[in-house]
Amino acid sequence: MAEHPIRFGILGCANIARKLSRAISLSPNATVVAVGSRSLDKAQRFIADNGLPPATRAHGSYEAVLDDPAVDAVYVPLPTSLHERWAVAAAERGKHVLLEKPTALSVAELDRILEACASTGVQFMDGTMWLHHPRTARMKELLSDAGRFGPPKVVHSSFSFLASSEFLNKDIRTKPDLDSLGALGDLGWYCIGAILWAVGYELPAFVTALPALHLNQAGVILSCASSFHWDDGKVATFHCSFLSQVTMDLSVHGTMGSLQVEDLAIPYQEDSASFEFNSGAHFAELHIGWSPKPDKVTVAADLPQEALMVSEFARLVQMIRSSHRRPDPKWPDISRRTQLLVDAVKQSIENNFKPVNL
Amino acid sequence: MAEHPIRFGILGCANIARKLSRAISLSPNATVVAVGSRSLDKAQRFIADNGLPPATRAHGSYEAVLDDPAVDAVYVPLPTSLHERWAVAAAERGKHVLLEKPTALSVAELDRILEACASTGVQFMDGTMWLHHPRTARMKELLSDAGRFGPPKVVHSSFSFLASSEFLNKDIRTKPDLDSLGALGDLGWYCIGAILWAVGYELPAFVTALPALHLNQAGVILSCASSFHWDDGKVATFHCSFLSQVTMDLSVHGTMGSLQVEDLAIPYQEDSASFEFNSGAHFAELHIGWSPKPDKVTVAADLPQEALMVSEFARLVQMIRSSHRRPDPKWPDISRRTQLLVDAVKQSIENNFKPVNL
C-alpha cells in the first residue's frame, strides 16, 4: 500500500510557523493541508504569503482545524500557555501532535498532553530541530566512543540572542500570560536538552539555579543560569539570555576527548554543519605546546534540519497508520526529561537558588 | 649606559624550571647565571642537561643563590608551600621575584611576599605566561571595542588534563604538604585569571563553589567548579580538573560580540596562536541560519610566550635599576586579585558551597 504523505494542519500563524510550513513542504512524506487562525483572513494570507497550494484550507479557528477530517497531524506553534489546551484537544480528536518548544509551562501540563496522546495512540514530538540534523547523530557516535571520548565529565552550554527593544516590549516570550518561562523556555530549553543529550538523558541528582537572573518588570526571565549535578561527579552549567549576542554553544569534555559546537540549535547554513572534536591530546616536551588540534568535522544535510524533523515525525505517523505500531516513546520521553529540568531550574530560581532534587 | 641582561638565579630544578630556563636563555635581556638545588649534584646536572653555559654557577642550596651577588632576580618554581619563605627571603636580599603560580597557599601569604617586595623595591611577577602572548593583547583590544563587543555578560572557562596514575600518586600538586590547592591552584589559577582578565579585573561581588568536587584521599582538590557573580548581573563559571582530557577553553560573551579560545594557557604551537571572534551576528530570514560566522584571528609570536614574560619582567627590572623607577604595581595587583578568588573558591568549598562575599 503506497503511503500518502502525512497531512498537516497548522494551528496559528506565528513567525515560526512560516519556517515549519516550508519544512513540511520540503519533506517528501508530509504536506500542509490546512491553516487555522483566530482570523480567517490571517489564515488565508498565511497560505498565500508562504506559497502553499491554493487548495490548502484556511480555517477561522483552531477548532475547525481539529475538526477537519483531512488533517492527520497538527503542528502547534501557539504561545506556551495555550499548549495544553490545544495539544490535548488535538490528541483527543486523533490528530498526531508536533508541538513547538517549550512543550508546556510545567511538567504537569505536559503530562496531561502526553496522557492524551497515549490514550488515543497518536505520536507526540516537540519541535527541537537540531536533534534531527545528521551532525547530531555524528556527534553522538563520537561521544559514545569509549576509546576516544570516555565518560563525559563536564558539559557547558550557552544560548542567547540580543533582543531588540521591540522584542522586549512586545514578543510573547516576554509576556507572563503567554510564555512566562521567557528565555528559560525559549533558549534554556536548548541548553537543557543539549546537556541531557550529551549525557545520554540521565537525569541529574539535583539542579541549582545560579544567582545570575534578569527578570523583566512582569517577572518573566530575560536571562538565567544553572548548574546540574550527577552523583558520579559529572557537572553541567548553562546560561541563556535575551540580552547578549547570538550564541548556541555546547562543549562536552570527557576523560579522553572533547567536543565543541557553536551553532547547535540553528546551523550557520542549511546544507552542512560542523563541530570540533579532539581526542587523546597531550603536552609536548617541556609543555611548550600540545597536540593534536581538534578535528573540524563537517556533516552534510540533504534537507534542512526542520524538514528532517517533520520527515521523522511523518514516518512514525505513517508506521502507526499502516502497521498499527504504537507511537515511538523516545520523543515524548526526551520532551518530558527536558521539561522536568526546566521546571527544576524555575523552582530553584523561585526558591532563592536552593538546590532542587530530582 | 648599555643595560646588561638581567641575571637570573633559579631556585629548584622542577620540571617547569626547564621550560623557564629555556625561556630566560631565549630572552634578549635576560640570562641564567645560577641554579640552586638542595643537592649540588642535581643543580650541576640541571645546568648540563639544559644546555646552560658552563659558567653558570651551581649551588647546593637555595640560600646560596640568594647570597650570590651576581644574581639580580630569582625564578621560584618551588612547591607552593615554600613560596612565602623563599620569595620573602629573595626580596629581603634585594632580588627581584618571578614566582611560579599559584603564588601562595593564601592571600595572607601572598601579602607577606608582596610587602617584602614593596619594602625593598623589587619587581614581583607571577609565572602566568599567556598574559604575555601577543594574542592576549589582540583579544583585549577586541573585548574593549564597545561598538563590536559591548559589555561582557557571561564568561566560561575550563582547564583540565588527564593525569596519569603516577601523577595522581606522586606529583607535588596532589600532596597536602606541598601544593594543597591541587587542581584549583594549578589549573583553576588560569580559569580565575582568565575570567578576571576578561572583565578588566573587576572583582565579583561573591563567589560560590559548585557542588562538583573531587578530592583525593589526602583532601587535595582533583577537580572543582565555581561561579562568580557581579552586581551588574555578569556571571562567570569555571571548571578545573586533573581528571579529563586537556582543555584550556575561555569563552566571553558580550551584548554585541563573542570570543572563544581553546588553547589559552599553552598555545598549540609556539610561533602563533588563534582565537575566534564574532560580532553583530543575526538570524537569517525565517531563522534558517545565522551569520556572520566567527572570524578566526591568528597572531604571530616572535618568541615563546614564556620568553616574552621573562623579557617583560627583565625590562621592568632594568628600568628600576637604570632609572630608579618604582616596580610596576600592575603585576602584583593581578596576582593578588587572582589569589583572592582562589581563596574565595576554597573557602566556599570548605563552607559547604556557600557564597563567599568579597
XYZ file of C-alpha atoms in Angstrom:
716
model
C 0.000 0.000 0.000
C 1.518 3.312 -1.081
C 1.681 5.674 1.847
C 0.060 9.018 1.344
C 2.023 11.942 2.746
C 1.010 12.943 6.264
C -1.389 15.872 6.034
C -0.623 18.683 8.447
C -2.847 21.323 9.889
C -1.053 24.330 11.346
C -2.555 25.981 14.416
C -1.775 29.671 14.330
C 0.309 31.901 12.122
C 3.289 32.558 14.398
C 6.575 33.502 12.764
C 7.983 30.055 13.478
C 5.010 28.573 11.573
C 6.447 30.093 8.380
C 9.643 28.117 8.902
C 7.711 24.926 9.616
C 5.318 25.451 6.728
C 8.365 25.491 4.442
C 9.798 22.454 6.245
C 6.597 20.453 5.811
C 6.515 21.376 2.130
C 10.150 20.243 1.757
C 9.500 16.902 3.448
C 8.821 14.096 0.971
C 6.290 12.437 3.275
C 4.341 15.450 4.552
C 2.138 18.196 3.227
C 0.232 21.183 4.614
C -3.500 20.852 4.011
C -4.931 23.367 6.458
C -4.024 26.509 8.382
C -6.109 27.817 11.249
C -6.056 31.206 12.889
C -8.431 33.129 15.095
C -8.938 35.241 11.963
C -9.890 33.581 8.681
C -8.302 36.441 6.804
C -4.995 35.896 8.570
C -5.054 32.189 7.730
C -5.755 32.998 4.087
C -2.910 35.500 3.982
C -0.539 32.978 5.599
C -1.370 30.443 2.870
C -0.766 32.985 0.124
C 2.349 34.552 1.676
C 4.021 31.196 2.239
C 3.385 29.799 -1.215
C 1.153 26.973 -0.027
C -1.051 25.302 -2.671
C -4.320 27.163 -3.316
C -6.183 24.032 -2.221
C -4.863 24.488 1.333
C -7.860 25.144 3.528
C -7.968 28.274 5.656
C -9.909 27.996 8.908
C -11.088 30.845 11.127
C -10.481 28.909 14.333
C -8.114 26.316 15.743
C -11.140 24.156 16.495
C -12.002 23.974 12.807
C -8.545 22.569 12.005
C -9.053 19.816 14.565
C -12.463 19.057 13.073
C -11.060 18.885 9.533
C -11.149 15.161 8.566
C -8.351 15.708 6.024
C -5.903 16.620 8.792
C -3.745 13.731 10.103
C -1.441 15.751 12.333
C -1.149 19.223 13.744
C 1.815 21.487 14.195
C 1.202 23.692 17.235
C 3.296 26.872 17.428
C 0.903 28.691 19.777
C 2.085 30.553 22.896
C 3.147 28.081 25.575
C 0.205 28.948 27.811
C -2.111 27.517 25.114
C -0.190 24.284 24.507
C -2.020 22.079 26.972
C -5.463 23.112 25.777
C -4.826 22.674 22.067
C -2.458 19.720 22.147
C -4.894 17.779 24.334
C -7.802 18.748 22.089
C -5.851 17.593 19.019
C -4.909 14.265 20.598
C -8.495 13.684 21.665
C -9.555 14.062 18.043
C -6.912 11.544 16.995
C -4.540 14.080 15.458
C -0.819 13.413 15.886
C 0.917 16.294 17.652
C 4.095 18.143 16.682
C 4.333 20.715 19.454
C 6.620 23.747 19.498
C 9.059 24.046 22.413
C 8.917 24.687 25.300
C 6.298 21.969 25.410
C 4.392 23.409 28.371
C 4.580 25.743 31.340
C 5.173 22.774 33.642
C 5.698 19.051 33.528
C 2.200 18.622 34.998
C 0.756 20.300 31.918
C 2.985 18.253 29.643
C 1.916 15.059 31.386
C -1.706 15.823 30.574
C -0.725 16.290 26.931
C 1.281 13.063 26.890
C -1.544 11.150 28.574
C -3.993 12.387 25.971
C -1.613 11.328 23.183
C -1.030 7.923 24.772
C -4.709 7.254 25.311
C -5.585 7.859 21.656
C -2.369 6.334 20.310
C -1.094 9.447 18.484
C 2.557 10.319 18.049
C 3.957 13.195 20.095
C 7.113 15.097 19.249
C 8.358 18.524 20.283
C 9.852 20.970 17.811
C 13.526 20.669 18.781
C 15.011 20.642 15.310
C 18.725 20.132 15.962
C 18.121 16.627 17.292
C 17.265 15.630 13.712
C 20.344 17.067 11.992
C 22.759 14.371 10.777
C 25.514 16.326 12.568
C 23.813 15.415 15.835
C 23.975 11.701 15.026
C 27.646 12.027 14.088
C 28.449 13.864 17.317
C 26.646 11.181 19.296
C 28.718 8.461 17.643
C 31.905 10.179 18.736
C 30.645 10.916 22.266
C 29.695 7.248 22.570
C 33.147 6.037 21.516
C 34.531 4.863 24.857
C 38.052 4.622 23.478
C 38.124 8.133 22.049
C 35.892 10.135 24.372
C 35.429 8.258 27.622
C 32.784 9.148 30.197
C 31.552 12.757 29.962
C 32.680 14.871 32.915
C 31.752 18.469 32.151
C 29.120 19.978 29.882
C 28.579 23.677 29.266
C 26.035 25.342 27.072
C 25.187 28.952 26.330
C 22.270 30.114 24.213
C 21.477 33.749 23.698
C 20.464 36.465 21.317
C 20.335 40.213 21.707
C 16.655 41.033 21.649
C 15.522 44.303 20.152
C 13.569 46.719 22.302
C 10.527 45.809 20.181
C 11.001 42.139 21.139
C 11.476 43.001 24.801
C 8.298 45.105 24.783
C 6.023 43.056 22.570
C 7.130 39.471 21.949
C 5.020 36.741 23.503
C 8.203 35.337 25.055
C 8.300 38.328 27.402
C 4.637 38.172 28.452
C 3.662 36.495 31.727
C 0.295 35.331 30.391
C 1.704 33.805 27.169
C 5.242 32.451 27.624
C 6.004 33.042 31.264
C 9.165 30.905 31.056
C 10.769 33.619 28.910
C 14.404 32.929 27.999
C 14.419 29.743 30.104
C 11.664 28.242 27.952
C 12.808 29.653 24.647
C 16.610 29.255 24.924
C 17.219 27.350 28.149
C 15.169 24.574 26.547
C 18.040 24.082 24.096
C 20.727 24.233 26.783
C 18.915 21.706 28.952
C 18.119 19.469 26.006
C 21.727 19.598 24.808
C 23.095 18.754 28.238
C 20.699 15.820 28.615
C 21.528 14.641 25.108
C 25.253 14.786 25.888
C 24.883 12.561 28.955
C 22.505 10.075 27.371
C 19.409 11.597 29.042
C 20.496 10.579 32.519
C 18.694 12.989 34.851
C 20.938 14.829 37.318
C 20.587 14.199 41.038
C 19.917 17.871 41.645
C 19.740 21.217 39.918
C 20.805 24.572 41.321
C 19.960 27.812 39.553
C 22.794 30.328 39.769
C 22.097 33.718 41.279
C 22.506 35.412 37.902
C 18.967 36.263 36.989
C 17.440 39.046 34.959
C 13.659 39.415 35.037
C 11.551 41.983 33.238
C 9.070 44.138 35.130
C 6.389 41.491 34.725
C 8.676 38.853 36.267
C 9.478 36.990 33.038
C 13.018 35.575 32.805
C 15.220 37.511 30.365
C 18.388 35.654 31.364
C 19.303 32.953 33.829
C 21.914 30.313 34.539
C 22.024 26.976 36.291
C 24.190 24.045 37.235
C 23.252 20.356 37.119
C 24.916 17.737 39.288
C 25.094 13.973 38.966
C 26.040 11.527 41.694
C 29.101 10.372 39.760
C 30.546 13.907 39.843
C 29.504 14.981 36.348
C 28.630 18.646 36.239
C 26.891 20.817 33.676
C 26.353 24.550 33.564
C 24.314 26.689 31.229
C 23.401 30.270 30.592
C 20.524 31.523 28.467
C 19.733 35.110 27.680
C 17.793 37.527 25.527
C 20.434 40.126 26.400
C 23.621 39.140 24.611
C 24.819 38.374 21.103
C 23.695 35.198 19.328
C 25.384 32.127 20.805
C 24.424 28.459 20.587
C 27.444 26.852 22.194
C 27.793 23.365 23.551
C 31.014 21.903 24.899
C 31.363 18.418 26.294
C 34.559 17.256 27.974
C 35.248 13.621 28.635
C 38.176 11.856 30.180
C 39.744 11.266 26.762
C 38.045 13.618 24.362
C 36.303 16.931 23.940
C 33.623 18.189 21.594
C 32.620 21.728 20.751
C 29.852 23.126 18.608
C 28.944 26.777 18.257
C 25.785 26.764 16.131
C 23.891 23.893 17.707
C 20.228 24.959 17.547
C 20.390 26.628 14.140
C 23.418 25.786 11.988
C 25.013 28.768 10.271
C 23.868 27.370 6.942
C 21.352 24.754 5.809
C 23.379 22.404 3.657
C 26.015 21.362 6.179
C 27.126 21.904 9.751
C 30.379 21.444 11.649
C 31.739 20.722 15.065
C 35.152 20.244 16.629
C 36.293 17.000 18.173
C 39.546 16.237 19.902
C 40.839 13.043 21.433
C 43.997 11.991 23.187
C 45.525 15.457 23.380
C 48.834 15.600 25.211
C 51.515 18.109 26.047
C 54.692 18.494 24.033
C 58.045 18.023 25.761
C 58.626 20.946 28.183
C 54.924 21.795 27.824
C 55.716 24.263 25.053
C 52.652 23.205 23.099
C 50.105 20.428 22.850
C 48.501 18.332 20.206
C 46.551 17.238 18.341
C 44.450 20.241 17.450
C 40.739 19.422 17.259
C 39.400 17.941 14.053
C 36.768 20.014 12.360
C 34.065 17.553 11.348
C 31.562 18.734 8.727
C 28.354 16.838 8.061
C 26.166 17.466 5.023
C 22.393 17.704 5.332
C 20.200 16.754 2.377
C 17.320 18.698 3.836
C 17.098 21.471 6.421
C 17.008 20.035 9.928
C 13.399 21.132 10.452
C 12.380 19.202 7.318
C 14.236 16.163 8.666
C 12.297 16.575 11.900
C 8.996 16.704 10.019
C 10.022 13.677 7.951
C 10.854 11.645 11.030
C 7.580 12.622 12.677
C 5.646 11.805 9.491
C 7.480 8.473 9.170
C 6.383 7.483 12.680
C 2.817 8.555 11.937
C 2.831 6.526 8.733
C 4.024 3.468 10.652
C 1.249 3.892 13.196
C -1.298 4.178 10.402
C -0.053 1.410 8.145
C 1.358 -1.124 10.591
C -0.706 -0.306 13.659
C 2.521 0.349 15.554
C 2.448 2.117 18.882
C 3.782 5.676 18.910
C 7.553 5.883 19.429
C 8.041 6.608 23.155
C 11.510 8.115 22.600
C 10.305 11.593 21.655
C 7.801 12.153 24.457
C 10.413 10.832 26.884
C 13.032 13.342 25.701
C 10.483 16.157 25.938
C 9.457 15.131 29.419
C 13.013 14.958 30.773
C 13.759 18.354 29.303
C 10.584 19.890 30.716
C 11.326 18.306 34.099
C 14.622 20.193 34.248
C 13.039 23.423 33.021
C 10.674 23.077 35.964
C 13.546 22.305 38.346
C 15.532 25.372 37.277
C 12.442 27.546 37.654
C 11.734 26.071 41.065
C 15.304 26.712 42.187
C 15.033 30.325 40.990
C 11.754 30.770 42.872
C 13.267 29.119 45.930
C 16.131 31.618 46.179
C 18.584 29.430 44.226
C 18.376 26.459 46.534
C 19.130 23.020 45.078
C 16.162 21.073 43.704
C 16.430 17.294 43.892
C 15.121 15.235 41.011
C 74.556 53.301 29.653
C 74.152 49.936 27.949
C 71.902 47.688 30.004
C 73.321 44.370 30.986
C 70.906 41.469 30.716
C 69.102 40.662 33.944
C 70.907 37.779 35.615
C 68.585 35.070 36.892
C 69.072 32.537 39.609
C 66.711 29.583 39.504
C 65.546 28.096 42.808
C 64.998 24.378 42.355
C 65.081 22.014 39.446
C 61.348 21.410 38.953
C 60.188 20.320 35.514
C 58.751 23.744 34.855
C 62.221 25.212 35.554
C 63.445 23.531 32.368
C 60.871 25.451 30.373
C 61.778 28.711 32.106
C 65.491 28.102 31.786
C 64.974 27.899 28.023
C 62.755 30.988 28.127
C 65.360 33.026 30.019
C 68.011 31.951 27.539
C 65.745 32.981 24.639
C 65.046 36.407 26.138
C 67.344 39.112 24.744
C 67.527 40.948 28.067
C 67.919 38.027 30.475
C 70.367 35.269 31.254
C 70.662 32.390 33.716
C 73.722 32.774 35.931
C 72.937 30.393 38.777
C 70.874 27.332 39.615
C 70.258 26.199 43.176
C 69.028 22.885 44.442
C 69.085 21.129 47.792
C 71.632 18.881 46.045
C 74.674 20.419 44.337
C 74.827 17.440 42.020
C 71.257 17.984 40.894
C 71.967 21.647 40.175
C 75.048 20.701 38.144
C 73.076 18.151 36.177
C 70.306 20.668 35.516
C 72.874 23.106 34.066
C 74.356 20.437 31.822
C 71.027 18.872 30.777
C 69.513 22.204 29.824
C 72.446 23.479 27.788
C 73.203 26.392 30.084
C 76.673 27.984 29.703
C 79.392 26.164 31.659
C 79.977 29.389 33.604
C 76.512 29.045 35.183
C 77.057 28.552 38.879
C 75.550 25.523 40.601
C 74.609 25.996 44.240
C 73.816 23.279 46.753
C 71.136 25.332 48.498
C 68.510 27.953 47.682
C 70.140 30.198 50.267
C 73.381 30.233 48.276
C 71.544 31.530 45.188
C 70.136 34.394 47.218
C 73.619 35.165 48.567
C 75.143 35.150 45.077
C 75.947 38.804 44.281
C 75.780 38.096 40.537
C 72.072 37.252 40.781
C 69.680 40.154 40.041
C 66.450 38.198 40.064
C 65.179 34.788 41.010
C 62.729 32.480 39.333
C 60.946 30.427 42.008
C 59.291 27.205 40.803
C 59.260 25.567 44.241
C 56.181 23.817 45.674
C 53.576 26.389 46.684
C 54.040 25.684 50.379
C 57.610 27.036 50.075
C 56.749 30.195 48.134
C 56.333 32.554 51.067
C 59.583 31.556 52.721
C 61.777 31.802 49.635
C 60.111 34.699 47.862
C 60.298 36.789 51.036
C 63.934 35.779 51.556
C 64.749 36.745 47.968
C 63.022 40.109 48.252
C 64.807 40.838 51.528
C 68.122 40.317 49.764
C 67.077 42.717 47.016
C 66.434 40.072 44.382
C 63.535 40.670 42.008
C 60.990 37.844 42.148
C 59.425 35.884 39.288
C 57.228 33.440 41.194
C 55.525 30.371 39.745
C 51.742 30.132 40.069
C 49.782 29.633 42.235
C 51.584 32.414 44.048
C 50.798 31.139 47.549
C 48.506 28.951 49.599
C 46.508 32.025 50.657
C 46.292 35.724 50.018
C 47.708 36.294 53.520
C 50.893 34.511 52.464
C 50.979 36.401 49.183
C 50.547 39.691 51.023
C 53.664 38.964 53.062
C 55.548 38.318 49.829
C 54.232 41.491 48.217
C 55.055 43.530 51.319
C 58.622 42.230 51.292
C 58.937 43.116 47.599
C 57.454 46.572 48.124
C 59.686 47.331 51.087
C 62.883 46.589 49.176
C 61.596 47.964 45.875
C 61.946 44.764 43.848
C 59.683 43.796 40.984
C 57.186 40.984 41.557
C 55.514 38.984 38.817
C 53.847 35.588 38.805
C 54.520 32.991 36.143
C 51.249 33.259 34.190
C 52.677 33.097 30.705
C 49.626 33.568 28.493
C 49.158 37.138 29.696
C 52.327 37.984 27.751
C 51.357 36.408 24.428
C 50.571 38.992 21.722
C 47.325 37.073 21.118
C 46.204 38.164 24.580
C 46.747 41.826 23.720
C 44.827 41.414 20.461
C 41.936 39.676 22.254
C 41.851 42.500 24.791
C 41.617 45.101 22.030
C 38.566 43.360 20.620
C 36.933 42.819 24.015
C 37.446 46.509 24.738
C 35.810 47.601 21.492
C 32.491 48.909 22.793
C 30.992 49.028 19.307
C 31.886 45.438 18.427
C 31.774 43.598 21.740
C 29.813 45.662 24.277
C 29.832 44.906 27.991
C 30.783 41.313 28.859
C 27.855 39.327 30.232
C 28.974 35.716 30.520
C 32.403 34.151 30.873
C 33.146 30.447 31.000
C 36.469 28.725 31.347
C 37.523 25.108 31.595
C 41.064 23.897 32.240
C 41.912 20.270 32.611
C 44.263 17.459 31.798
C 44.010 13.745 32.320
C 46.615 12.999 34.943
C 48.425 9.682 34.851
C 48.225 7.420 37.870
C 51.877 8.284 38.502
C 50.944 11.978 38.654
C 47.994 11.280 40.940
C 50.199 9.252 43.270
C 53.402 11.247 43.233
C 53.137 14.763 41.829
C 53.561 17.608 44.309
C 50.256 19.010 43.070
C 48.456 16.134 44.784
C 50.301 16.408 48.126
C 48.677 18.254 51.030
C 52.021 19.441 52.446
C 53.322 20.765 49.094
C 50.549 22.072 46.840
C 47.418 21.651 48.872
C 45.390 23.700 46.384
C 45.719 20.865 43.865
C 43.841 21.427 40.612
C 42.393 24.695 41.926
C 45.881 26.151 42.310
C 47.403 24.570 39.247
C 44.543 24.910 36.717
C 41.856 26.954 38.454
C 44.502 29.693 38.663
C 44.224 30.009 34.871
C 40.422 29.927 34.857
C 40.206 32.584 37.541
C 42.906 34.702 35.929
C 41.227 34.433 32.541
C 37.835 35.415 33.937
C 39.305 38.412 35.775
C 41.245 39.413 32.673
C 38.057 39.220 30.576
C 36.182 41.593 32.895
C 39.031 44.062 33.359
C 39.988 42.663 36.787
C 36.770 43.819 38.408
C 36.325 41.562 41.441
C 32.962 39.794 41.657
C 30.575 40.625 44.491
C 30.556 36.993 45.549
C 31.840 33.577 44.642
C 30.027 30.256 45.013
C 31.815 26.965 44.528
C 29.620 24.413 42.777
C 28.967 21.091 44.491
C 31.056 19.243 41.920
C 34.177 18.418 43.829
C 36.635 15.580 43.634
C 39.223 15.285 46.390
C 41.945 12.701 46.742
C 42.294 10.690 49.934
C 44.533 13.361 51.425
C 41.874 16.007 50.775
C 43.639 17.703 47.838
C 41.357 19.038 45.098
C 41.488 16.949 41.913
C 38.603 18.772 40.281
C 36.249 21.580 41.229
C 33.962 24.190 39.740
C 32.694 27.601 40.736
C 30.569 30.534 39.720
C 31.384 34.232 40.144
C 28.726 36.911 40.360
C 28.893 40.663 39.844
C 26.333 43.207 40.959
C 25.581 44.205 37.366
C 24.435 40.659 36.573
C 27.624 39.436 34.900
C 28.257 35.782 35.630
C 31.260 33.530 35.157
C 31.646 29.801 35.627
C 34.689 27.614 35.545
C 35.724 24.022 35.918
C 39.236 22.722 36.524
C 40.279 19.131 36.706
C 43.126 16.646 36.688
C 40.594 14.046 35.547
C 39.655 14.890 31.966
C 41.317 15.459 28.634
C 43.433 18.572 28.038
C 41.251 21.673 27.730
C 42.143 25.346 28.084
C 38.920 26.971 26.982
C 37.778 30.506 27.535
C 34.584 31.959 26.122
C 33.410 35.505 26.686
C 30.003 36.680 25.531
C 29.115 40.336 25.352
C 25.991 42.120 24.263
C 27.327 42.507 20.723
C 30.183 40.088 20.356
C 31.644 36.789 21.455
C 35.165 35.471 21.774
C 36.411 31.916 22.054
C 39.849 30.478 22.591
C 40.665 26.825 23.157
C 44.403 26.815 23.906
C 44.675 29.779 26.235
C 47.330 28.787 28.774
C 49.615 26.960 26.350
C 49.035 27.645 22.654
C 49.087 24.557 20.450
C 52.287 25.825 18.863
C 54.888 28.430 19.738
C 55.051 30.643 16.684
C 51.414 31.741 16.515
C 48.094 31.354 18.249
C 44.468 31.834 17.250
C 41.090 32.678 18.650
C 37.597 33.161 17.290
C 35.752 36.446 17.411
C 32.258 37.230 16.280
C 30.325 40.457 16.299
C 26.885 41.540 15.231
C 25.604 38.057 14.447
C 21.974 37.938 13.371
C 19.439 35.407 12.164
C 18.635 34.876 8.521
C 15.055 35.361 7.336
C 12.865 32.552 8.750
C 15.724 31.750 11.178
C 17.070 29.143 8.761
C 20.639 30.173 9.539
C 22.651 32.981 11.037
C 25.713 34.996 10.226
C 28.435 36.037 10.258
C 30.468 33.028 11.266
C 33.228 33.895 13.738
C 36.479 35.266 12.365
C 39.500 33.160 13.148
C 42.169 35.624 14.241
C 45.768 34.373 14.236
C 48.523 36.296 15.964
C 52.207 35.560 15.413
C 54.629 35.417 18.325
C 58.309 36.296 17.756
C 59.247 34.469 20.917
C 57.511 31.810 23.022
C 55.105 33.413 25.493
C 57.246 32.418 28.460
C 60.233 34.224 26.906
C 58.022 37.287 26.386
C 57.090 37.051 30.050
C 60.738 36.909 31.081
C 61.545 39.821 28.750
C 58.803 41.979 30.229
C 59.915 41.139 33.743
C 63.551 41.855 32.849
C 62.567 45.139 31.169
C 60.848 46.298 34.360
C 63.862 45.267 36.428
C 66.179 47.149 34.066
C 64.033 50.260 34.428
C 64.175 50.003 38.198
C 67.957 49.649 38.069
C 68.735 52.269 35.466
C 66.058 54.876 36.046
C 65.293 54.266 39.696
C 61.679 53.624 38.778
C 59.306 52.020 41.243
C 58.292 48.440 40.497
C 55.257 48.191 38.203
C 52.249 47.620 40.504
C 50.185 46.023 37.715
C 51.637 42.530 38.059
C 51.388 42.135 41.846
C 47.861 43.526 41.630
C 46.813 40.908 39.061
C 48.387 38.153 41.167
C 46.646 39.369 44.302
C 43.183 39.538 42.714
C 43.647 36.060 41.306
C 44.840 34.650 44.629
C 41.941 36.379 46.404
C 39.483 34.433 44.248
C 41.411 31.174 44.662
C 40.980 31.709 48.402
C 37.283 32.526 47.996
C 36.579 29.378 45.971
C 38.447 27.291 48.536
C 36.543 28.937 51.372
C 33.227 28.280 49.641
C 34.204 24.635 49.165
C 35.162 24.337 52.829
C 31.961 26.092 53.827
C 29.729 23.554 52.079
C 29.438 25.575 48.853
C 28.000 28.659 50.497
C 28.564 32.025 48.772
C 31.653 33.964 49.831
C 31.393 37.741 49.609
C 34.410 39.747 48.517
